[in-house]
XYZ file of C-alpha atoms in Angstrom:
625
model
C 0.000 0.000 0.000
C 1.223 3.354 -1.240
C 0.272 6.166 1.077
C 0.578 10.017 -0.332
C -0.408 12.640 2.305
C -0.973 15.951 1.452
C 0.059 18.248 3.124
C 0.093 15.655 6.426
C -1.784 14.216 9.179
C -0.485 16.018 11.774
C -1.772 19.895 10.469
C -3.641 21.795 13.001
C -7.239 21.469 13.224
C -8.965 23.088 11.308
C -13.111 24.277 10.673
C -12.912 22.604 7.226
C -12.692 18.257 7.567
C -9.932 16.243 6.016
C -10.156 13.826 3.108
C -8.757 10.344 3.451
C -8.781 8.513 -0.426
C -8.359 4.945 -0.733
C -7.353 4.484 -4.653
C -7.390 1.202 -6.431
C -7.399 0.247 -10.305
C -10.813 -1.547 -10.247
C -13.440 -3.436 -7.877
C -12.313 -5.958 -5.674
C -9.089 -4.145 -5.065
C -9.677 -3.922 -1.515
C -10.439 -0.113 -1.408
C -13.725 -1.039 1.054
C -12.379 -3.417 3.034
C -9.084 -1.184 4.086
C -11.663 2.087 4.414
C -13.226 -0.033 6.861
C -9.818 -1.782 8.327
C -8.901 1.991 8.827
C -12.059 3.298 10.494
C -12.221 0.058 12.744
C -8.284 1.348 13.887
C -9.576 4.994 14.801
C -12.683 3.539 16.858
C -10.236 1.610 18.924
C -8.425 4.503 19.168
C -11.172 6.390 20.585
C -12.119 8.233 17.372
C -16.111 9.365 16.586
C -16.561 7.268 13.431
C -20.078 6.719 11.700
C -20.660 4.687 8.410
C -22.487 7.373 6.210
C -22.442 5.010 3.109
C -20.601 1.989 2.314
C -21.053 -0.489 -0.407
C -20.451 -4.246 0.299
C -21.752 -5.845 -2.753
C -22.913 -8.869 -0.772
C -19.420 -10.152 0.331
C -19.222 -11.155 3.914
C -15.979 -10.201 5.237
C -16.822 -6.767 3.982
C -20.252 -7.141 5.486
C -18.871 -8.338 9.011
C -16.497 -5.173 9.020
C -19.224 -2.899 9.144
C -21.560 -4.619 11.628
C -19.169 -3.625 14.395
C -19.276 0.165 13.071
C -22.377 2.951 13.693
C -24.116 3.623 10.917
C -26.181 6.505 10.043
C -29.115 4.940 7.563
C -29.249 6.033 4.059
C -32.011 8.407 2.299
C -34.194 6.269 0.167
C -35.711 8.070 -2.870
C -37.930 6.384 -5.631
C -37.427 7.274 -9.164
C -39.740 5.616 -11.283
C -40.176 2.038 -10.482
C -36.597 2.008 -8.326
C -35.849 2.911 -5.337
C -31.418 3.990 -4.817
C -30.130 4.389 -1.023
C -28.704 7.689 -1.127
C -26.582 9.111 1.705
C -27.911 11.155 4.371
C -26.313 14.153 4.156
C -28.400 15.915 6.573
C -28.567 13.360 8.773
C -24.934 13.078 9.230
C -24.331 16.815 9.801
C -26.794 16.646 12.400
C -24.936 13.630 14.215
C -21.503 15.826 13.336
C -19.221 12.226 14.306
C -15.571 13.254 13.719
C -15.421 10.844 10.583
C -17.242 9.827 8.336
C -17.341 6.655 5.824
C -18.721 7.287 2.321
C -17.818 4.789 -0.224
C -17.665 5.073 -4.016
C -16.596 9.133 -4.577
C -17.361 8.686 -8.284
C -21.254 7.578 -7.769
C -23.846 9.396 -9.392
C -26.900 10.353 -7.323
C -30.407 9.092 -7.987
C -32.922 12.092 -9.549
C -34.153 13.959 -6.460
C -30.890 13.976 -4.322
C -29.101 16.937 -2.729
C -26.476 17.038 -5.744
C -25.680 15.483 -8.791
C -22.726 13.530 -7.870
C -21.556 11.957 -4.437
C -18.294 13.873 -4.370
C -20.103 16.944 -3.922
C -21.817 15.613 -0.690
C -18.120 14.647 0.365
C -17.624 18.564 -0.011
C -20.658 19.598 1.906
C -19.513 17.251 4.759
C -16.073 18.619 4.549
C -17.455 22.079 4.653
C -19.455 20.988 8.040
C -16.058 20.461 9.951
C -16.472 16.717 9.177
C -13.714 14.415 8.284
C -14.133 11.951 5.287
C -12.722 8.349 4.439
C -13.931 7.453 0.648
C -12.873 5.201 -2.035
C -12.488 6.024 -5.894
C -10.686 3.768 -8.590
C -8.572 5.351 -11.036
C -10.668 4.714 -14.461
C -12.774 7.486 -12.599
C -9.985 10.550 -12.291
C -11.346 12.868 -15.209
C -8.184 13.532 -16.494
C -7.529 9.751 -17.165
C -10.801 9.805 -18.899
C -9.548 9.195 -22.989
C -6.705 6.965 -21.679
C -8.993 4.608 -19.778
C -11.230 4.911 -23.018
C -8.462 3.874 -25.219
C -7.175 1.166 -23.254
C -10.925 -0.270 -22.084
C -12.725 0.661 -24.477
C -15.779 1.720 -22.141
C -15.785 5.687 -21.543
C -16.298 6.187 -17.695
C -20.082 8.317 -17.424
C -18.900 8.941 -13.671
C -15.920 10.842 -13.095
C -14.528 13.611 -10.195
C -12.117 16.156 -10.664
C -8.975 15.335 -10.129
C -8.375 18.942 -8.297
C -11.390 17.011 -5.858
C -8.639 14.159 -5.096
C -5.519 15.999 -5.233
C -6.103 18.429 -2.265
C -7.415 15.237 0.135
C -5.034 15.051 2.694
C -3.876 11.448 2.384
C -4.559 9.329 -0.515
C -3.338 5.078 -0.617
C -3.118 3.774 -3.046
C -4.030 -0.061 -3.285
C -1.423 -1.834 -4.750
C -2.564 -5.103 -5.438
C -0.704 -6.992 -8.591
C -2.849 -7.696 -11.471
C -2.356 -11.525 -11.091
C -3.456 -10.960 -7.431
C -6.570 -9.158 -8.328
C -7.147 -11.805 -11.190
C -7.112 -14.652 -8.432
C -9.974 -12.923 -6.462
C -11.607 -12.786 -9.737
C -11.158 -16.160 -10.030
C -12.163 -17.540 -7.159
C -15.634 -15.223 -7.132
C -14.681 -13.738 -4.106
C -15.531 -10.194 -5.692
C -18.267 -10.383 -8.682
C -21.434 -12.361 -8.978
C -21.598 -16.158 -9.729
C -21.348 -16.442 -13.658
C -19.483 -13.138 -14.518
C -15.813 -14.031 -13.634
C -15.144 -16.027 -16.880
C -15.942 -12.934 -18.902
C -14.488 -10.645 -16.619
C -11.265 -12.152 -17.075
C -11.578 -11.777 -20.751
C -12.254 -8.417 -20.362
C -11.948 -5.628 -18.537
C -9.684 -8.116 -16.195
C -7.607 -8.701 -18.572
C -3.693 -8.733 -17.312
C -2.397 -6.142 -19.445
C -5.356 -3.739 -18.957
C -4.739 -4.329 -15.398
C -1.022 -3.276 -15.083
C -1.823 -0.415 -17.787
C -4.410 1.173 -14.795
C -1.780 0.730 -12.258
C 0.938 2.239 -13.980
C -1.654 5.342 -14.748
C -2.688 5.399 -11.082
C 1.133 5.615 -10.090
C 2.165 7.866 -12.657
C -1.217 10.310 -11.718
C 0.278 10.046 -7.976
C 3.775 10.716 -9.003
C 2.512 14.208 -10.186
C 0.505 14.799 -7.813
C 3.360 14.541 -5.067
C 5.668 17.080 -8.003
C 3.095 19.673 -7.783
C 2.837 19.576 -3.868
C 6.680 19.609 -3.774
C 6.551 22.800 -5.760
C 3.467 24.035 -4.327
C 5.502 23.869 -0.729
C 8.184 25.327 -2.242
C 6.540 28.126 -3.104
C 4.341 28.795 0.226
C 6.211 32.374 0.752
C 2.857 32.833 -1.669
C -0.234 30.933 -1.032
C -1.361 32.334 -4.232
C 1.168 30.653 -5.840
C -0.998 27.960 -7.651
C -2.897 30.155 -9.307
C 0.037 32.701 -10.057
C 1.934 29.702 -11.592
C 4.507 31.683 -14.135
C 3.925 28.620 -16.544
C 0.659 28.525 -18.930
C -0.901 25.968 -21.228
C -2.966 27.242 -24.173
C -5.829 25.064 -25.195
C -7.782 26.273 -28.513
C -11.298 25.315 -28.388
C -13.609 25.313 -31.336
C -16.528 24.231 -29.710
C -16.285 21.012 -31.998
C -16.730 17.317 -30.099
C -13.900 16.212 -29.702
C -12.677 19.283 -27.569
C -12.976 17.456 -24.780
C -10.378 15.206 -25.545
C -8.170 18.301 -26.250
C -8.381 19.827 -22.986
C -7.802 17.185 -20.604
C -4.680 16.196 -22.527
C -3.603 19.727 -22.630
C -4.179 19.240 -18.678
C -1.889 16.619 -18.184
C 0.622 18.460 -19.951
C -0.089 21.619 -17.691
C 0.012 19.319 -14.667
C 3.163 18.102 -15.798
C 5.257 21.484 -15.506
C 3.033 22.319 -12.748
C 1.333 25.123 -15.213
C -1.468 26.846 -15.281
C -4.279 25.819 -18.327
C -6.206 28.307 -20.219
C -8.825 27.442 -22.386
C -9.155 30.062 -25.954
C -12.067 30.181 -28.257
C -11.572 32.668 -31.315
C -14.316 34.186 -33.101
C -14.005 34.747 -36.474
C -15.901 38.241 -37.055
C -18.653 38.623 -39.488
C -20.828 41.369 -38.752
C -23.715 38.766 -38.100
C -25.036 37.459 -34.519
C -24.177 33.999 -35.016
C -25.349 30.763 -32.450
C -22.301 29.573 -29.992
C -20.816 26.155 -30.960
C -22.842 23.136 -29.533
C -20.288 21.695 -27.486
C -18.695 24.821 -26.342
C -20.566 25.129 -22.890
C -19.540 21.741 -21.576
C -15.753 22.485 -22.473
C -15.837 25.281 -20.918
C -17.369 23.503 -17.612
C -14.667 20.862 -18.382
C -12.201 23.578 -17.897
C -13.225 24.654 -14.594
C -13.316 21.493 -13.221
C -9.785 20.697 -14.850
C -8.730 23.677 -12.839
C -8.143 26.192 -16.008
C -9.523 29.881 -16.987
C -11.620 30.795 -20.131
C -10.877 33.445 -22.581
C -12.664 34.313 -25.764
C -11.270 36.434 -28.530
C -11.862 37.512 -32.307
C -10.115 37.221 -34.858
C -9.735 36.913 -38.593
C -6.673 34.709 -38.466
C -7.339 31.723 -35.915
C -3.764 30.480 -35.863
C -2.089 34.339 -35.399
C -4.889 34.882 -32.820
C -4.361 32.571 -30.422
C -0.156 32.405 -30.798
C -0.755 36.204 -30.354
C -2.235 35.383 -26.914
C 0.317 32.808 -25.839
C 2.804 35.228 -26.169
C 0.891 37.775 -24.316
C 0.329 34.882 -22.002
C 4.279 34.364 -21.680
C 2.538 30.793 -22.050
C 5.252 28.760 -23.828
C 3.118 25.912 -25.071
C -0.206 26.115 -27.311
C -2.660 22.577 -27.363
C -4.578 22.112 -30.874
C -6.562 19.891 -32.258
C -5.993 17.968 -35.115
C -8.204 19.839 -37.888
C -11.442 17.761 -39.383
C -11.568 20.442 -42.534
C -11.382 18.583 -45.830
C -8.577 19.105 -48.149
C -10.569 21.264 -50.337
C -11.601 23.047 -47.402
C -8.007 24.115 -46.392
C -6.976 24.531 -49.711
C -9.513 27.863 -49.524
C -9.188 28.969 -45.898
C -5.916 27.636 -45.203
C -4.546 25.009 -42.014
C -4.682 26.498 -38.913
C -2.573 24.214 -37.422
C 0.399 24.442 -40.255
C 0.470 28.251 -39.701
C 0.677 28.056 -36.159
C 3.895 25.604 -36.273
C 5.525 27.808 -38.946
C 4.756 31.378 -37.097
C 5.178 29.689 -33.145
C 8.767 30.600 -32.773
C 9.661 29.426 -29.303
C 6.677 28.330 -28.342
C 5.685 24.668 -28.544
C 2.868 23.420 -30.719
C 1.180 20.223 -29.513
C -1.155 18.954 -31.717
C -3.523 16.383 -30.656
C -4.998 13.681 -32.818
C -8.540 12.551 -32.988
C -9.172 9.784 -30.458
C -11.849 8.125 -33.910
C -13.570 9.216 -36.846
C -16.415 11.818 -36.005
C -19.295 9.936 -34.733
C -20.636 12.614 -32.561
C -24.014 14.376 -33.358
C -25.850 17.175 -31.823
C -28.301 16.051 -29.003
C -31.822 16.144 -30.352
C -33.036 18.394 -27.914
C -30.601 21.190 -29.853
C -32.129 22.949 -32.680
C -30.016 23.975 -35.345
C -29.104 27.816 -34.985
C -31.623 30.564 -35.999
C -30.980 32.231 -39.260
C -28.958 35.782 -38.461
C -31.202 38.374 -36.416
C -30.423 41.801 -38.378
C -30.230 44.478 -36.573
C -32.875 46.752 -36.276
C -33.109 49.995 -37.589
C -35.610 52.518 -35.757
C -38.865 52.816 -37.986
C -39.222 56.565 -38.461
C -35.588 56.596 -40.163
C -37.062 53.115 -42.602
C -40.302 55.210 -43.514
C -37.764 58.305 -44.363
C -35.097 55.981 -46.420
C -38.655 54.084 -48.098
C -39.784 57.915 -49.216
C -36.334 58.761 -50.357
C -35.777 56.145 -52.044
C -38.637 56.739 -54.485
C -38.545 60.571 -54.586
C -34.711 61.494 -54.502
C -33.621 60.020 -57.300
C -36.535 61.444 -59.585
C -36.130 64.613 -58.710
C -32.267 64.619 -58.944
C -32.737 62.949 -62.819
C -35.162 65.094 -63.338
C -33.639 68.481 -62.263
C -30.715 67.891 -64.291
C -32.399 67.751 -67.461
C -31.774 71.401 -68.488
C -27.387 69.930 -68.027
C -28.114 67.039 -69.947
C -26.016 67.994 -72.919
C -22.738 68.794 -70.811
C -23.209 65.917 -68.146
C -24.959 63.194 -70.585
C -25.599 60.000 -69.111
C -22.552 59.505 -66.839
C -22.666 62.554 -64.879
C -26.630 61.737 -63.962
C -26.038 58.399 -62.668
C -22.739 59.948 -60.716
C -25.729 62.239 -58.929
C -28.036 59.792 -58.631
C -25.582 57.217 -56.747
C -25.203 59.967 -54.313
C -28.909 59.409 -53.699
C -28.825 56.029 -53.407
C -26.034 56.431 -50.537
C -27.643 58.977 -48.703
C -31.123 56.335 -49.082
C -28.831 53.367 -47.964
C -27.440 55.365 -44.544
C -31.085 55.828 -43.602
C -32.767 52.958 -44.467
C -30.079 50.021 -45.372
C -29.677 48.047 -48.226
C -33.667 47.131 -49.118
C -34.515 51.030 -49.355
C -31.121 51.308 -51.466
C -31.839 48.971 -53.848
C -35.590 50.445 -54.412
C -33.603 54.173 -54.825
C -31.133 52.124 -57.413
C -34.321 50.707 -59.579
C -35.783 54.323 -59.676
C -32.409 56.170 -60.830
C -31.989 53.567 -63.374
C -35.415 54.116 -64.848
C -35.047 58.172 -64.497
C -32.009 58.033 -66.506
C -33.086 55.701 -69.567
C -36.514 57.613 -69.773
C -34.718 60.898 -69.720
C -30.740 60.806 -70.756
C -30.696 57.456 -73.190
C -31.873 57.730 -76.778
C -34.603 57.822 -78.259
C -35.373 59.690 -75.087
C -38.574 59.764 -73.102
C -38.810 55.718 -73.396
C -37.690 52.643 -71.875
C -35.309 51.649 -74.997
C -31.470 52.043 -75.284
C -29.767 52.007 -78.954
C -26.623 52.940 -77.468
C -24.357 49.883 -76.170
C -22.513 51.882 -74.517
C -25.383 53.555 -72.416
C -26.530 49.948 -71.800
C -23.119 49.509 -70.064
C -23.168 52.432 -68.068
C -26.634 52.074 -66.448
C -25.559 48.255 -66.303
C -22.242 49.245 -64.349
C -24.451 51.887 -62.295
C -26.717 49.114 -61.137
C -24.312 46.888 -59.926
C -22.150 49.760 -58.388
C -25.388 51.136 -56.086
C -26.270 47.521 -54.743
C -22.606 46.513 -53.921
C -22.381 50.602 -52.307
C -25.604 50.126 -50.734
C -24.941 46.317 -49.307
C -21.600 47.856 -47.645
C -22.971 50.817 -46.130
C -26.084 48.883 -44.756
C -23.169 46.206 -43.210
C -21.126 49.067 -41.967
C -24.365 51.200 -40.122
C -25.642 47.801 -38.798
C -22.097 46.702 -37.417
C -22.133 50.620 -35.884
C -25.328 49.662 -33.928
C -23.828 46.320 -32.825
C -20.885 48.143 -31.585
C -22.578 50.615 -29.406
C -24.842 47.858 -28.306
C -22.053 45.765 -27.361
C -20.106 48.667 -25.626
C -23.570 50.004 -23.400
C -23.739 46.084 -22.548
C -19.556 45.768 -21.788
C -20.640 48.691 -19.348
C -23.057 47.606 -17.624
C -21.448 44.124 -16.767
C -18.333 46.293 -15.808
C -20.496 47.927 -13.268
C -22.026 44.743 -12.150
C -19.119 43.230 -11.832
C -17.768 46.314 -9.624
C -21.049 45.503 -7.765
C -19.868 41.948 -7.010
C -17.134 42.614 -5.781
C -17.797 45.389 -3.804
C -20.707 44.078 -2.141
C -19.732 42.807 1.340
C -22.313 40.046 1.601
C -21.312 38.570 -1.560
C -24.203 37.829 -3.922
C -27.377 38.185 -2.151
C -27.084 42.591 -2.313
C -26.202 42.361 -6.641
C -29.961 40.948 -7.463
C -30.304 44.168 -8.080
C -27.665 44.992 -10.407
C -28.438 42.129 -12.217
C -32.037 43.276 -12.696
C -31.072 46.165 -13.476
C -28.732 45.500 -16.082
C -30.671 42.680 -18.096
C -33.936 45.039 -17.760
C -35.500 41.562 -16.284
C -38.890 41.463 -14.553
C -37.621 39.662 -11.484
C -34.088 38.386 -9.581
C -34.321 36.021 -7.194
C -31.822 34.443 -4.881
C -33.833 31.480 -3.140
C -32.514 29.026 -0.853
C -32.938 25.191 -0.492
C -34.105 24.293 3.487
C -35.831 21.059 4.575
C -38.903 22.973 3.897
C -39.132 24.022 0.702
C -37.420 27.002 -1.007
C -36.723 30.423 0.948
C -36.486 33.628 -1.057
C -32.958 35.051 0.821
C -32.651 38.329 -1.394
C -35.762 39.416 -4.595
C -35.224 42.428 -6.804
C -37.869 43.658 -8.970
C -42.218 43.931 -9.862
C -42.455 40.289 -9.116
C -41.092 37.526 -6.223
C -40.242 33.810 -7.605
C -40.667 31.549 -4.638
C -39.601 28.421 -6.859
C -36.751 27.769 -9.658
C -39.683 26.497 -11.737
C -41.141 30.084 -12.235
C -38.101 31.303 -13.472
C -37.501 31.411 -17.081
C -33.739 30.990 -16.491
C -32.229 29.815 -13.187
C -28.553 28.652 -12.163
C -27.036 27.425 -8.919
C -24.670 29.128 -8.315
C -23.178 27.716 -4.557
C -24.384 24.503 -2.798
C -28.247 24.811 -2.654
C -28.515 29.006 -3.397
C -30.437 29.320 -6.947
C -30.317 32.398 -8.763
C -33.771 32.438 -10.637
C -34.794 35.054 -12.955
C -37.696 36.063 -14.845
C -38.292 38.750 -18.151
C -40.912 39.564 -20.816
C -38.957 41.737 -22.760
C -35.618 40.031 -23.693
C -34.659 39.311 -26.804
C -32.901 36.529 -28.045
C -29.488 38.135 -28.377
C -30.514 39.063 -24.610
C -30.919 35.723 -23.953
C -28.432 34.645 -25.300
C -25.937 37.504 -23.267
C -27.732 36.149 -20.036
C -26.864 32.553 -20.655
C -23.401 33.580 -21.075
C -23.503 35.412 -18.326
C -24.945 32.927 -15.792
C -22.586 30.191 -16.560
C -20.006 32.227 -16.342
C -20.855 33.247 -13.011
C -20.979 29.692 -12.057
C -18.424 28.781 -13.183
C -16.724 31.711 -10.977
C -18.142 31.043 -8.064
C -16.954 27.174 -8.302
C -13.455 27.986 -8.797
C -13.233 30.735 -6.161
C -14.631 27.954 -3.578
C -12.318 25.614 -4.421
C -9.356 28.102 -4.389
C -10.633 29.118 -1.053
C -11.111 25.437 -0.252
C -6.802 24.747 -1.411
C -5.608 28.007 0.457
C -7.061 26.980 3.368
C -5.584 23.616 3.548
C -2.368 25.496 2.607
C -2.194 28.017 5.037
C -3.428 25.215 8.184
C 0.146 23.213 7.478
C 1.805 26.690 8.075
């Protein structure tokens, strides 16, 4: 047995409980059995210990082991025709022992529990003073995900950060020998009667085996570097997330960006780095829909540990290198490219440019894990078509009357000059129309203006004149060339006024989320006094921040006309710290609004989760001082 502590067992004590991680490379590793060996040894020692959850799987010296041990009894909750023991969270911070057993970190929680996944109750009960003894094999470390999917074959649907299991206190490691752990196979000392045959064949398998232990040592073996450097550096207890070494990660938002962050973690991990995640947008003038996948990398990248940046750009590759190097980041992550070769024979290979133009910076590019198989989940529609920006409708009703009447009258009043400007010189007066139409009204207005000067000027400066004929060629060119001239002028201005709008938009809403975010900060009790910023900002109906008791939901801090006493009568709602929902309700956003907000809220999520668990790391830091 392998035993890591971090940063000791012998720190003072401290309001937030210690985590004790028994780690093994798959089930019947012993993991339960020495949880329970170890909580046995600290009740003969005269230690408060209380089985919150433990999983036996029916084997009786397992079984025996926790008959001699107090147990606190499990929630049960039904969902559907099931019914899943959960653990009692409440139950055990009401009997507050001074450790508690909770097997299986990785678990998911049944529909209806306290929080999605177990590890998060570990938290809560760490939070409470409590101390924790759990179990986790390695397949479930999130940043072993793709390797344990490679080498299995099975991808892992529960997982916990590995930031989760690197700041326990003391993690030991298992090590059993694959041909051990085969025998207990074997023998059906660990699975049920009929499975060990295929077990054996499988995920059992000998060399699978030693692969997971050698991934579980090496995953230990950095964990112990970055503690070494994090001690070295405890002059700062900032000094984690001041790290003077960065990792760039592109993201495109396509599938298999998933894959590309958590390698570009290991690598981070590696030179004990910090990771930051870059999506470019390409600009185009148009509101265009977020990549599907590009809200669950970014919540990858939290719980990797990393920091999100967005940028735009025309050139993706000179973009982000442009960053690193702001950065002083001396290694840039990519993804190998999916774009056909047709494809980059028109817009180029990102990834070629950024190896020629990286200079001293390193260029890792990482390779699809398989073909493309991924789709987008049916309850995503495919983006909305563009929303143009709107123009206000007095100025469309002016460019609509203009567009009719200024060219006429400027044809028409430069009849008596029609022998010294002819043809040419009209239509040069007339485009000036058609700009002056286009500024007002945009592009549909412009190309009504264009349709009237052309008329005007065959009815009045072609020959014969007063008629719709042209015997000339060459004043068939001209009005031709004129035509095409006032709809390319008119298309560029309409782009141009629109992309003014969007600009100011954009800078009245960078503003106001400065000023929010000044709120945020500012405000000593945290989030509960910005509900009203937030209202305020977003022009939203209501804000409410609601809390989750034992008897029901209780409104802790409500802005605005109307008071949401559930999430469900929120149009948009995020929780935002361990049972606080922010809920929020508007009739008058729009869907770039919406869209804004979204952004917004996750982002503020995602904030809140890292500053906990920095909090949550400097605090275990500065106890060992």
């Amino acid at each position: 047995m392998r035993t890591h502590t971090s940063p000791g067992d012998t720190r003072p004590t401290s309001p937030r409980g210690r985590l004790h991680v028994f780690l093994g490379i798959g089930p019947g590793a012993g993991k339960t059995y020495a949880m329970l060996a170890e909580a046995r040894r600290l009740t003969g020692a005269g230690v408060d210990v209380v089985a919150g959850l433990v999983e036996t799987h029916g084997r009786a010296d397992t079984e025996a082991m926790l008959q001699t041990l107090e147990r606190v009894p499990p929630r049960q909750l039904r969902h559907r025709v099931m019914t899943f023991d959960e653990l009692d969270v409440d139950g055990l911070l009401a009997r507050h022992p001074a450790v508690a057993l909770v097997d299986e970190l990785a678990h998911s929680c049944a529909p209806g529990s306290r929080h999605d996944k177990r590890w998060e109750d570990v938290e809560e009960l760490l939070d409470g003073g409590i101390d924790v003894i759990t179990s986790l094999n390695v397949q479930h470390l999130d940043s072993l995900h793709d390797a344990v999917e490679t080498l299995t074959g099975v991808a892992q649907r529960e997982t916990v950060p590995d930031a989760v299991v690197a700041a326990a206190d003391r993690v030991e490691f298992i090590d059993i020998t694959p041909g051990q752990l085969r025998a207990r196979i074997a023998d059906r000392d660990v699975l049920t009667a009929g499975t060990a045959t295929t077990a054996l064949s499988a995920f059992f398998d000998a060399d699978r085996l030693a692969a997971l232990r050698e991934m579980a040592l090496g995953w230990l073996d950095e964990r112990d570097l970055l503690d070494a450097a994090h001690r070295a550096a405890a002059g700062d207890t900032g000094a984690r997330r001041a790290s003077t070494e960065r990792v760039v990660a592109a993201l495109t938002g396509a599938p298999e960006g998933e894959h590309v962050l958590r390698r570009a973690s290991q690598i981070a991990a590696t030179v004990g780095g910090e990771l930051v995640g870059v999506h470019v947008r390409e600009p185009s003038g148009l509101t265009e829909a977020e990549p599907a996948w590009l809200a669950g990398q970014r919540r990858l990248l939290a719980e990797l540990g990393g920091r999100y940046a967005e940028l735009a750009g025309i050139d993706v590759a000179t973009t982000v290198l442009d960053f690193a190097r702001g950065e002083s980041a001396r290694q840039v992550v990519l993804g190998a490219t999916r774009r056909s070769r047709r494809q980059e024979l028109l817009h180029g290979s990102v990834i070629n440019k950024a190896i020629r133009d990286a200079g001293p910076i390193e260029v890792h590019v990482i390779p699809a894990r398989r073909p493309a198989k991924h789709v987008v989940p049916a309850g995503l529609a495919a983006p909305p078509p563009p929303r143009r920006v709107a123009l206000p409708a007095q100025r469309r009703l002016t460019a609509w009357v203009l567009a009719v009447v200024s060219p006429a009258v400027i044809t028409l009043g430069l009849v008596p000059l029609r022998s010294s400007l002819g043809l040419a010189g009209a239509l040069l007066c007339a485009l000036a129309a058609v700009v002056a139409v286009a500024l007002l009204g945009g592009v549909r207005p412009a190309l009504l203006a264009t349709a009237v000067a052309f008329v005007s000027a065959d009815f009045f400066y072609t020959q014969p004149l007063h008629s719709l004929r042209i015997a000339r060629l060459v004043d068939l060119v001209g009005l031709a060339t004129f035509a095409i001239v006032s709809v390319a002028v008119g298309g560029l201005i309409d782009l141009l006024t629109r992309q003014g709008v969007q600009v100011a938009r954009a800078n009245a809403e960078a503003d106001n989320l400065a000023r929010l975010a000044a709120d945020s900060v500012a405000a000593p009790d945290g989030l509960t006094a910005v509900v009203g910023s937030i209202r305020r900002t977003f022009d939203l109906d209501a804000v409410t921040l609601l809390d989750r008791q034992d008897a029901g939901w209780q409104v802790e801090a409500a802005a605005g006309r109307t008071r949401l006493e559930h999430p469900d009568e929120a149009g948009y709602s995020v929780e935002i710290a361990c049972g606080r929902v922010l809920a929020l309700a508007g009739t008058r956003l729009t869907d770039a609004d919406a869209t804004l907000l979204r952004t917004f809220l996750d982002q503020l999520r995602v904030a809140r989760e890292r500053a906990l668990l920095y909090d949550v790391g400097d605090t275990q830091r500065l106890a060992t001082e």
